[in-house]
Each structure stands twice: as C-alpha cells, then as structure tokens.
Short mmCIF file of C-alpha atoms and ligand atoms in Angstrom, two decimals:
data_model
loop_
_atom_site.label_atom_id
_atom_site.label_comp_id
_atom_site.label_asym_id
_atom_site.label_seq_id
_atom_site.Cartn_x
_atom_site.Cartn_y
_atom_site.Cartn_z
CA MET A 1 82.63 71.24 -37.84
CA ALA A 2 84.86 68.21 -38.52
CA LYS A 3 83.31 64.80 -37.83
CA GLY A 4 84.18 63.82 -34.28
CA ARG A 5 82.93 61.62 -31.50
CA PHE A 6 80.52 64.33 -30.35
CA ASP A 7 78.67 64.45 -33.66
CA ASP A 8 76.37 61.61 -32.69
CA PRO A 9 74.94 63.16 -29.51
CA MET A 10 74.43 66.30 -31.58
CA THR A 11 72.22 64.60 -34.12
CA GLU A 12 70.44 62.86 -31.28
CA TYR A 13 69.72 66.18 -29.51
CA SER A 14 68.85 68.46 -32.41
CA ARG A 15 65.24 68.27 -33.61
CA PRO A 16 63.64 69.58 -36.77
CA GLY A 17 62.59 73.14 -36.04
CA GLN A 18 64.94 73.47 -33.05
CA PRO A 19 66.06 77.12 -32.72
CA LEU A 20 69.44 77.81 -34.29
CA ALA A 21 70.75 79.38 -31.05
CA GLU A 22 70.10 76.12 -29.21
CA ILE A 23 71.88 74.08 -31.86
CA ALA A 24 74.81 76.51 -31.68
CA ALA A 25 74.91 76.12 -27.88
CA TYR A 26 75.10 72.33 -28.17
CA ASP A 27 77.75 72.78 -30.83
CA ALA A 28 79.82 74.98 -28.52
CA LEU A 29 79.39 72.49 -25.67
CA ALA A 30 80.47 69.60 -27.89
CA PHE A 31 83.52 71.61 -28.92
CA LEU A 32 84.47 72.27 -25.28
CA LEU A 33 84.07 68.59 -24.37
CA GLU A 34 86.17 67.59 -27.34
CA ALA A 35 88.84 70.05 -26.18
CA GLY A 36 88.97 68.31 -22.80
CA ALA A 37 86.79 70.56 -20.62
CA ASP A 38 85.01 68.58 -17.92
CA GLU A 39 84.23 71.18 -15.25
CA ALA A 40 81.95 74.18 -15.29
CA ILE A 41 83.64 77.27 -13.89
CA ALA A 42 81.38 80.23 -13.21
CA ASP A 43 81.75 83.66 -14.81
CA GLU A 44 81.91 85.22 -11.35
CA ALA A 45 84.99 84.62 -9.18
CA VAL A 46 84.18 82.71 -5.98
CA ASP A 47 85.59 84.25 -2.81
CA ARG A 48 86.55 81.03 -1.09
CA LEU A 49 88.56 82.93 1.50
CA ARG A 50 85.40 84.55 2.83
CA ARG A 51 83.66 81.17 2.97
CA ILE A 52 86.47 79.52 4.91
CA VAL A 53 86.89 82.41 7.34
CA ALA A 54 83.13 82.29 7.99
CA GLN A 55 83.34 78.62 9.04
CA PRO A 56 83.75 77.77 12.72
CA ALA A 57 87.44 77.05 13.43
CA GLU A 58 86.79 73.43 14.47
CA SER A 59 85.19 72.62 11.09
CA ARG A 60 88.30 73.64 9.10
CA SER A 61 90.48 70.85 7.76
CA ALA A 62 93.48 71.63 10.00
CA PRO A 63 94.72 74.31 12.36
CA ALA A 64 97.25 76.89 11.17
CA MET A 65 100.83 76.08 12.09
CA PRO A 66 101.86 77.72 15.35
CA GLY A 67 103.42 81.11 14.71
CA THR A 68 102.58 81.10 10.99
CA PRO A 69 100.02 83.10 9.03
CA ALA A 70 96.59 81.48 8.85
CA ASN A 71 96.55 78.52 6.51
CA ARG A 72 94.01 79.76 4.05
CA ALA A 73 92.45 79.28 0.66
CA MET A 74 93.10 81.71 -2.18
CA PRO A 75 90.26 83.31 -4.13
CA VAL A 76 89.69 81.56 -7.44
CA ALA A 77 90.05 83.73 -10.52
CA THR A 78 87.43 83.55 -13.27
CA SER A 79 89.64 81.35 -15.45
CA GLY A 80 90.18 78.81 -12.66
CA ALA A 81 93.79 80.06 -12.58
CA ALA A 82 95.79 81.86 -9.94
CA GLU A 83 95.33 84.42 -7.24
CA PRO A 84 96.52 87.88 -6.19
CA PRO A 85 100.32 88.15 -5.67
CA MET A 86 100.13 89.57 -2.11
CA ALA A 87 98.19 86.61 -0.77
CA ALA A 88 100.38 84.28 -2.84
CA SER A 89 103.63 85.35 -1.15
CA GLU A 90 102.05 84.77 2.25
CA ALA A 91 100.86 81.35 1.11
CA VAL A 92 104.34 80.44 -0.16
CA ALA A 93 105.82 81.41 3.21
CA THR A 94 103.23 79.22 4.93
CA ALA A 95 103.98 76.36 2.54
CA ARG A 96 107.70 76.64 3.33
CA GLN A 97 107.09 76.55 7.07
CA MET A 98 104.69 73.63 6.85
CA ALA A 99 106.98 71.65 4.55
CA ARG A 100 110.06 72.29 6.67
CA ALA A 101 108.23 71.22 9.82
CA ALA A 102 107.37 67.80 8.33
CA GLY A 103 109.93 65.29 9.59
CA ASP A 104 108.97 62.44 7.28
CA LEU A 105 106.87 61.72 4.20
CA PRO A 106 103.67 60.73 6.04
CA ALA A 107 103.88 64.01 8.01
CA LEU A 108 104.50 65.90 4.76
CA GLU A 109 101.41 64.34 3.18
CA VAL A 110 99.34 65.36 6.21
CA ALA A 111 100.76 68.90 6.02
CA LEU A 112 100.04 69.15 2.30
CA ALA A 113 96.49 67.90 2.81
CA ALA A 114 96.03 70.64 5.41
CA PHE A 115 97.50 73.38 3.19
CA ASP A 116 94.74 75.58 1.83
CA GLY A 117 96.99 78.08 0.04
CA CYS A 118 96.62 76.63 -3.45
CA ALA A 119 93.26 77.13 -5.17
CA LEU A 120 93.63 73.82 -7.05
CA LYS A 121 92.71 72.02 -3.85
CA SER A 122 89.19 73.40 -4.01
CA THR A 123 88.45 72.05 -7.49
CA ALA A 124 90.24 68.69 -7.14
CA THR A 125 88.55 65.62 -5.69
CA ARG A 126 91.52 64.59 -3.60
CA LEU A 127 95.23 65.05 -2.94
CA VAL A 128 97.48 62.89 -5.11
CA PHE A 129 100.69 62.65 -3.10
CA SER A 130 102.78 59.76 -4.34
CA ASP A 131 103.06 56.18 -5.42
CA GLY A 132 105.86 53.67 -5.34
CA VAL A 133 108.44 53.27 -2.61
CA PRO A 134 110.14 56.18 -0.84
CA GLY A 135 113.90 55.69 -0.72
CA SER A 136 113.92 54.15 -4.21
CA ARG A 137 116.95 55.05 -6.29
CA LEU A 138 114.81 56.71 -8.98
CA MET A 139 112.15 59.35 -8.33
CA VAL A 140 109.81 60.09 -11.25
CA ILE A 141 108.16 63.53 -11.28
CA GLY A 142 105.24 64.35 -13.58
CA GLU A 143 103.20 67.48 -14.13
CA ALA A 144 99.90 67.10 -12.28
CA PRO A 145 97.22 64.48 -11.64
CA GLY A 146 94.69 63.92 -14.39
CA ARG A 147 91.12 62.68 -14.13
CA ASP A 148 91.96 59.07 -13.24
CA GLU A 149 94.55 60.10 -10.66
CA ASP A 150 92.08 62.58 -9.14
CA ILE A 151 89.60 59.76 -8.69
CA GLU A 152 92.06 57.17 -7.41
CA GLY A 153 94.43 59.38 -5.42
CA ARG A 154 97.62 57.89 -6.95
CA PRO A 155 99.85 59.46 -9.62
CA PHE A 156 100.05 57.99 -13.12
CA VAL A 157 97.24 55.45 -12.98
CA GLY A 158 95.53 56.45 -16.24
CA ARG A 159 96.60 55.74 -19.82
CA SER A 160 99.84 57.67 -19.53
CA GLY A 161 100.56 55.83 -16.29
CA GLN A 162 100.14 52.51 -18.05
CA LEU A 163 102.63 53.62 -20.67
CA LEU A 164 104.99 54.82 -17.94
CA ASP A 165 104.79 51.38 -16.33
CA GLN A 166 105.78 49.77 -19.65
CA MET A 167 108.67 52.20 -20.09
CA LEU A 168 109.94 51.51 -16.57
CA LYS A 169 109.58 47.77 -17.11
CA ALA A 170 111.73 48.04 -20.24
CA ILE A 171 114.65 49.14 -18.04
CA GLY A 172 113.93 46.66 -15.27
CA LEU A 173 111.97 48.96 -12.92
CA ASP A 174 108.44 49.05 -11.57
CA ARG A 175 106.43 50.71 -8.81
CA THR A 176 108.23 48.68 -6.17
CA THR A 177 111.57 50.15 -7.26
CA VAL A 178 110.68 53.78 -8.03
CA TYR A 179 108.98 56.63 -6.18
CA ILE A 180 106.49 58.78 -8.15
CA ALA A 181 105.12 62.28 -7.54
CA ASN A 182 103.95 65.35 -9.43
CA VAL A 183 104.92 69.02 -9.49
CA VAL A 184 101.43 69.89 -8.24
CA PRO A 185 99.46 67.33 -6.20
CA TRP A 186 95.95 68.44 -7.15
CA ARG A 187 94.32 68.07 -10.55
CA PRO A 188 94.01 71.39 -12.41
CA PRO A 189 90.44 71.91 -13.73
CA GLY A 190 89.96 70.34 -17.14
CA ASN A 191 93.55 69.00 -17.06
CA ARG A 192 94.97 72.40 -17.93
CA LYS A 193 98.66 73.03 -17.31
CA PRO A 194 99.36 74.24 -13.76
CA THR A 195 100.08 77.97 -13.70
CA ALA A 196 103.46 79.34 -12.60
CA ALA A 197 101.78 80.63 -9.42
CA GLU A 198 100.37 77.18 -8.59
CA VAL A 199 103.76 75.57 -9.18
CA THR A 200 105.42 78.14 -6.91
CA LEU A 201 102.86 77.55 -4.15
CA CYS A 202 103.34 73.79 -4.20
CA ARG A 203 107.11 73.85 -4.73
CA PRO A 204 108.18 73.92 -1.05
CA PHE A 205 106.28 70.66 -0.53
CA LEU A 206 107.84 69.06 -3.60
CA ASP A 207 111.33 70.16 -2.54
CA ARG A 208 110.79 68.60 0.88
CA GLN A 209 109.29 65.48 -0.72
CA ILE A 210 112.43 65.08 -2.83
CA GLU A 211 114.63 65.66 0.20
CA LEU A 212 112.76 63.09 2.32
CA ALA A 213 112.44 60.50 -0.47
CA ALA A 214 116.21 60.91 -1.03
CA PRO A 215 116.49 59.43 -4.55
CA GLU A 216 119.84 59.01 -6.30
CA LEU A 217 118.35 60.21 -9.57
CA ILE A 218 115.26 62.17 -10.60
CA LEU A 219 113.39 61.65 -13.87
CA MET A 220 111.38 64.71 -14.94
CA LEU A 221 108.58 63.81 -17.33
CA GLY A 222 107.51 66.42 -19.86
CA GLY A 223 108.01 70.11 -20.44
CA ALA A 224 105.88 71.37 -17.55
CA ALA A 225 107.66 69.28 -14.88
CA THR A 226 111.09 69.98 -16.36
CA SER A 227 110.56 73.75 -16.67
CA ALA A 228 109.12 73.91 -13.17
CA LEU A 229 111.95 71.94 -11.58
CA LEU A 230 114.78 73.59 -13.49
CA SER A 231 113.21 77.07 -13.75
CA ARG A 232 114.00 77.08 -17.46
CA ASP A 233 111.73 78.02 -20.28
CA GLU A 234 113.23 76.20 -23.27
CA GLY A 235 110.96 73.57 -24.81
CA ILE A 236 111.19 69.95 -23.74
CA MET A 237 112.68 68.95 -27.09
CA ARG A 238 115.74 71.07 -26.23
CA LEU A 239 115.88 70.04 -22.57
CA ARG A 240 115.23 66.30 -22.88
CA GLY A 241 118.01 63.77 -23.07
CA HIS A 242 120.29 65.65 -20.67
CA PHE A 243 121.23 65.49 -17.01
CA TYR A 244 120.81 68.53 -14.75
CA GLU A 245 121.11 69.06 -11.01
CA ILE A 246 118.45 69.78 -8.40
CA GLY A 247 119.23 70.91 -4.86
CA ALA A 248 117.39 69.04 -2.12
CA GLY A 249 118.25 69.99 1.46
CA ASP A 250 122.02 69.69 1.63
CA ARG A 251 122.24 67.36 -1.38
CA ILE A 252 122.54 67.93 -5.11
CA ILE A 253 120.63 65.27 -7.03
CA PRO A 254 121.12 64.55 -10.74
CA ALA A 255 117.89 65.01 -12.72
CA PHE A 256 117.20 63.81 -16.24
CA ALA A 257 114.54 65.29 -18.55
CA SER A 258 112.45 63.13 -20.86
CA LEU A 259 109.16 63.18 -22.74
CA HIS A 260 105.82 62.86 -21.00
CA PRO A 261 103.99 59.57 -21.67
CA ALA A 262 100.81 61.53 -22.51
CA TYR A 263 102.75 63.20 -25.33
CA LEU A 264 104.07 59.82 -26.48
CA LEU A 265 100.50 58.53 -26.69
CA ARG A 266 99.73 61.39 -29.08
CA ALA A 267 103.03 61.16 -30.96
CA PRO A 268 104.10 57.51 -30.88
CA ALA A 269 106.90 58.15 -33.40
CA GLU A 270 108.73 60.00 -30.60
CA LYS A 271 108.93 56.83 -28.50
CA LYS A 272 112.35 56.20 -30.01
CA LEU A 273 113.62 59.36 -28.24
CA ALA A 274 112.07 58.22 -24.96
CA TRP A 275 113.69 54.81 -25.38
CA ARG A 276 117.06 56.50 -25.82
CA ASP A 277 116.36 58.55 -22.67
CA PHE A 278 115.39 55.53 -20.63
CA LEU A 279 118.58 53.72 -21.68
CA ALA A 280 120.55 56.75 -20.45
CA ILE A 281 118.72 56.52 -17.11
CA LYS A 282 119.48 52.82 -16.84
CA ALA A 283 123.15 53.43 -17.65
CA ARG A 284 123.35 56.22 -15.06
CA LEU A 285 121.78 54.04 -12.37
CA ASN A 286 124.26 51.28 -13.18
CA GLN A 287 127.07 53.81 -13.01
CA ILE A 288 125.93 55.16 -9.62
CA ALA A 289 125.73 51.60 -8.31
CA VAL A 290 129.42 50.94 -9.13
N1 LIG B 301 100.22 63.05 -15.90
C1 LIG B 301 101.06 63.50 -14.94
O1 LIG B 301 101.92 64.34 -15.21
N2 LIG B 301 100.91 63.01 -13.72
C2 LIG B 301 100.01 62.11 -13.41
O2 LIG B 301 99.95 61.70 -12.25
C3 LIG B 301 99.16 61.64 -14.41
C4 LIG B 301 99.27 62.12 -15.66
#
C-alpha cells in the first residue's frame, strides 16, 4: 500500500506476531477511511418504515399533511442508497404537496424538516436548508452538505465553503448578498454523491425554495448540482461556462454552471476557468441591473 496518513496508526496497532487476518482488517479499514468513509452501514437493510409506523403518532416529528399520503421514511438499502420505486413515487407526490403548501421560506424549512420521504434524513445529523439572504440577486446551489455542514447546519461552511467565500468576494459578493442552498439538504453517508432517486425526492422542495427566494440568477456549482437542475448528463467540463434556464413557478430564471470549489481544491490549475465563470456572472448581474 502507498504511504499515506493512515500508515502511522497501522504501525502503532500492529504487533509482532499479530495474526495476518487482523493486520489485513486494519489495512482494509485504513483504506476505507482514506477513501472518505466515516459511517458504518450494516450488511442488513434497516426497515425504518416499520420502526416509524410502530411509534406512537404523537412522538413522530410532524403530522402528515391533511389529505396526503402518510409522511413516511423509506427503507434504507444495503448500500445506504435509494429505495423501492413504488414508495418513491408516493414520497415525491407528498414532497410536492408539502412544498406547494409552504407559503414562505421559513414554512418551507419546517415542511422539509418534517418530510420523512428521503432516507438521507435518517443518516444525517441535521437539515441543512440555506445560508445567506433570501431575495438576493444571486442564488448559489451546491450538491449536498458535507461533514462540516452536517455538524453546523449551514451550507458551504467547510473548506470548499471558504473557497466559495473567496470566489464570491472576488466579484464583490458575500453571504449578505447571495442566497445559498443545495440540491439535497441532508448529508449523504460518507459524502457520496446523492443518487438520482434522492435528488428526485428533494427536488420539489428545491424548486419551491428557488421560487420563494426569487433570485435573478442561479449559480450551479459542480457536475452533480448542474446535472440535477438541468436534467442533463454531460460532464461539468462541457456544461460549465454557459447560461441555461430554470423554471421556477411562473418565472424562468437564468442559471449558470461552474466548477465546484471542492474540485478546485483538488485541481487548483482549474481555478482559471472558475475565474472566467465568475467574471461572466458578474457581467450578467451588471447587465440585469441596467
Ligand atoms: N459541498 C456542497 O455541494 N455543498 C455544501 O454545502 C458543502 C460542500
């Protein structure tokens, strides 16, 4: 195995005469940690639906919306990924009804917190709804909360958030002049990419969030957010640097695709592309203002 930051604990743990199988197990664990795993997901699927149904009604997080199917959790698949399609379509319908019923952003946040249709909620620490100022001219949309966001409850507060702040500052913006959200509001286990099913389940809330925040321009950060919002499967390198359109209620809002700050941290040479993108955003905002 290549020398990495988990080599030291390994030498600390392994003892002369320690069985090879044990050393191999530590080795595998070190590999998983290095790859970003930070949650243990059991081999057996957990039937969370049964657990929630078994709870007394008053102990559930929120009542189902009047006239809608029960607001319920989906069973978690072995991989920590999505759920059976039948239950998913019911959950999407519930999400649509709940999102539509929310008359403002605080009500939407309450509705989302009460929505048990997305399995990500059960592995995340908390809901990460938004940061910044609703009604700002620019709305920034990322992929999903990471570890820091999951702890703090605000989007983009970790290393990529710090880079995002610097990028916004470079075009004269900050968290008092933008509104920030994610395609999914709960952290996927181990920071994996949200599945298409999870994106679909959360989408009605995001659509309503965009509608209520009413930005003049949307900035989509990274391939996952861009593909989810545009329903396109080309890579981000093809999609970035261009304006698209997103429908929100009865409005069509221009949306620009750029690189995710987490990617820029891994590939700093690409910052020149992001800089070009951010200048295009600045120019467009100036144009809209005229
Ligand atoms: N990456 C995202 O896409 N969103 C966050 O909130 C944090 C990191």
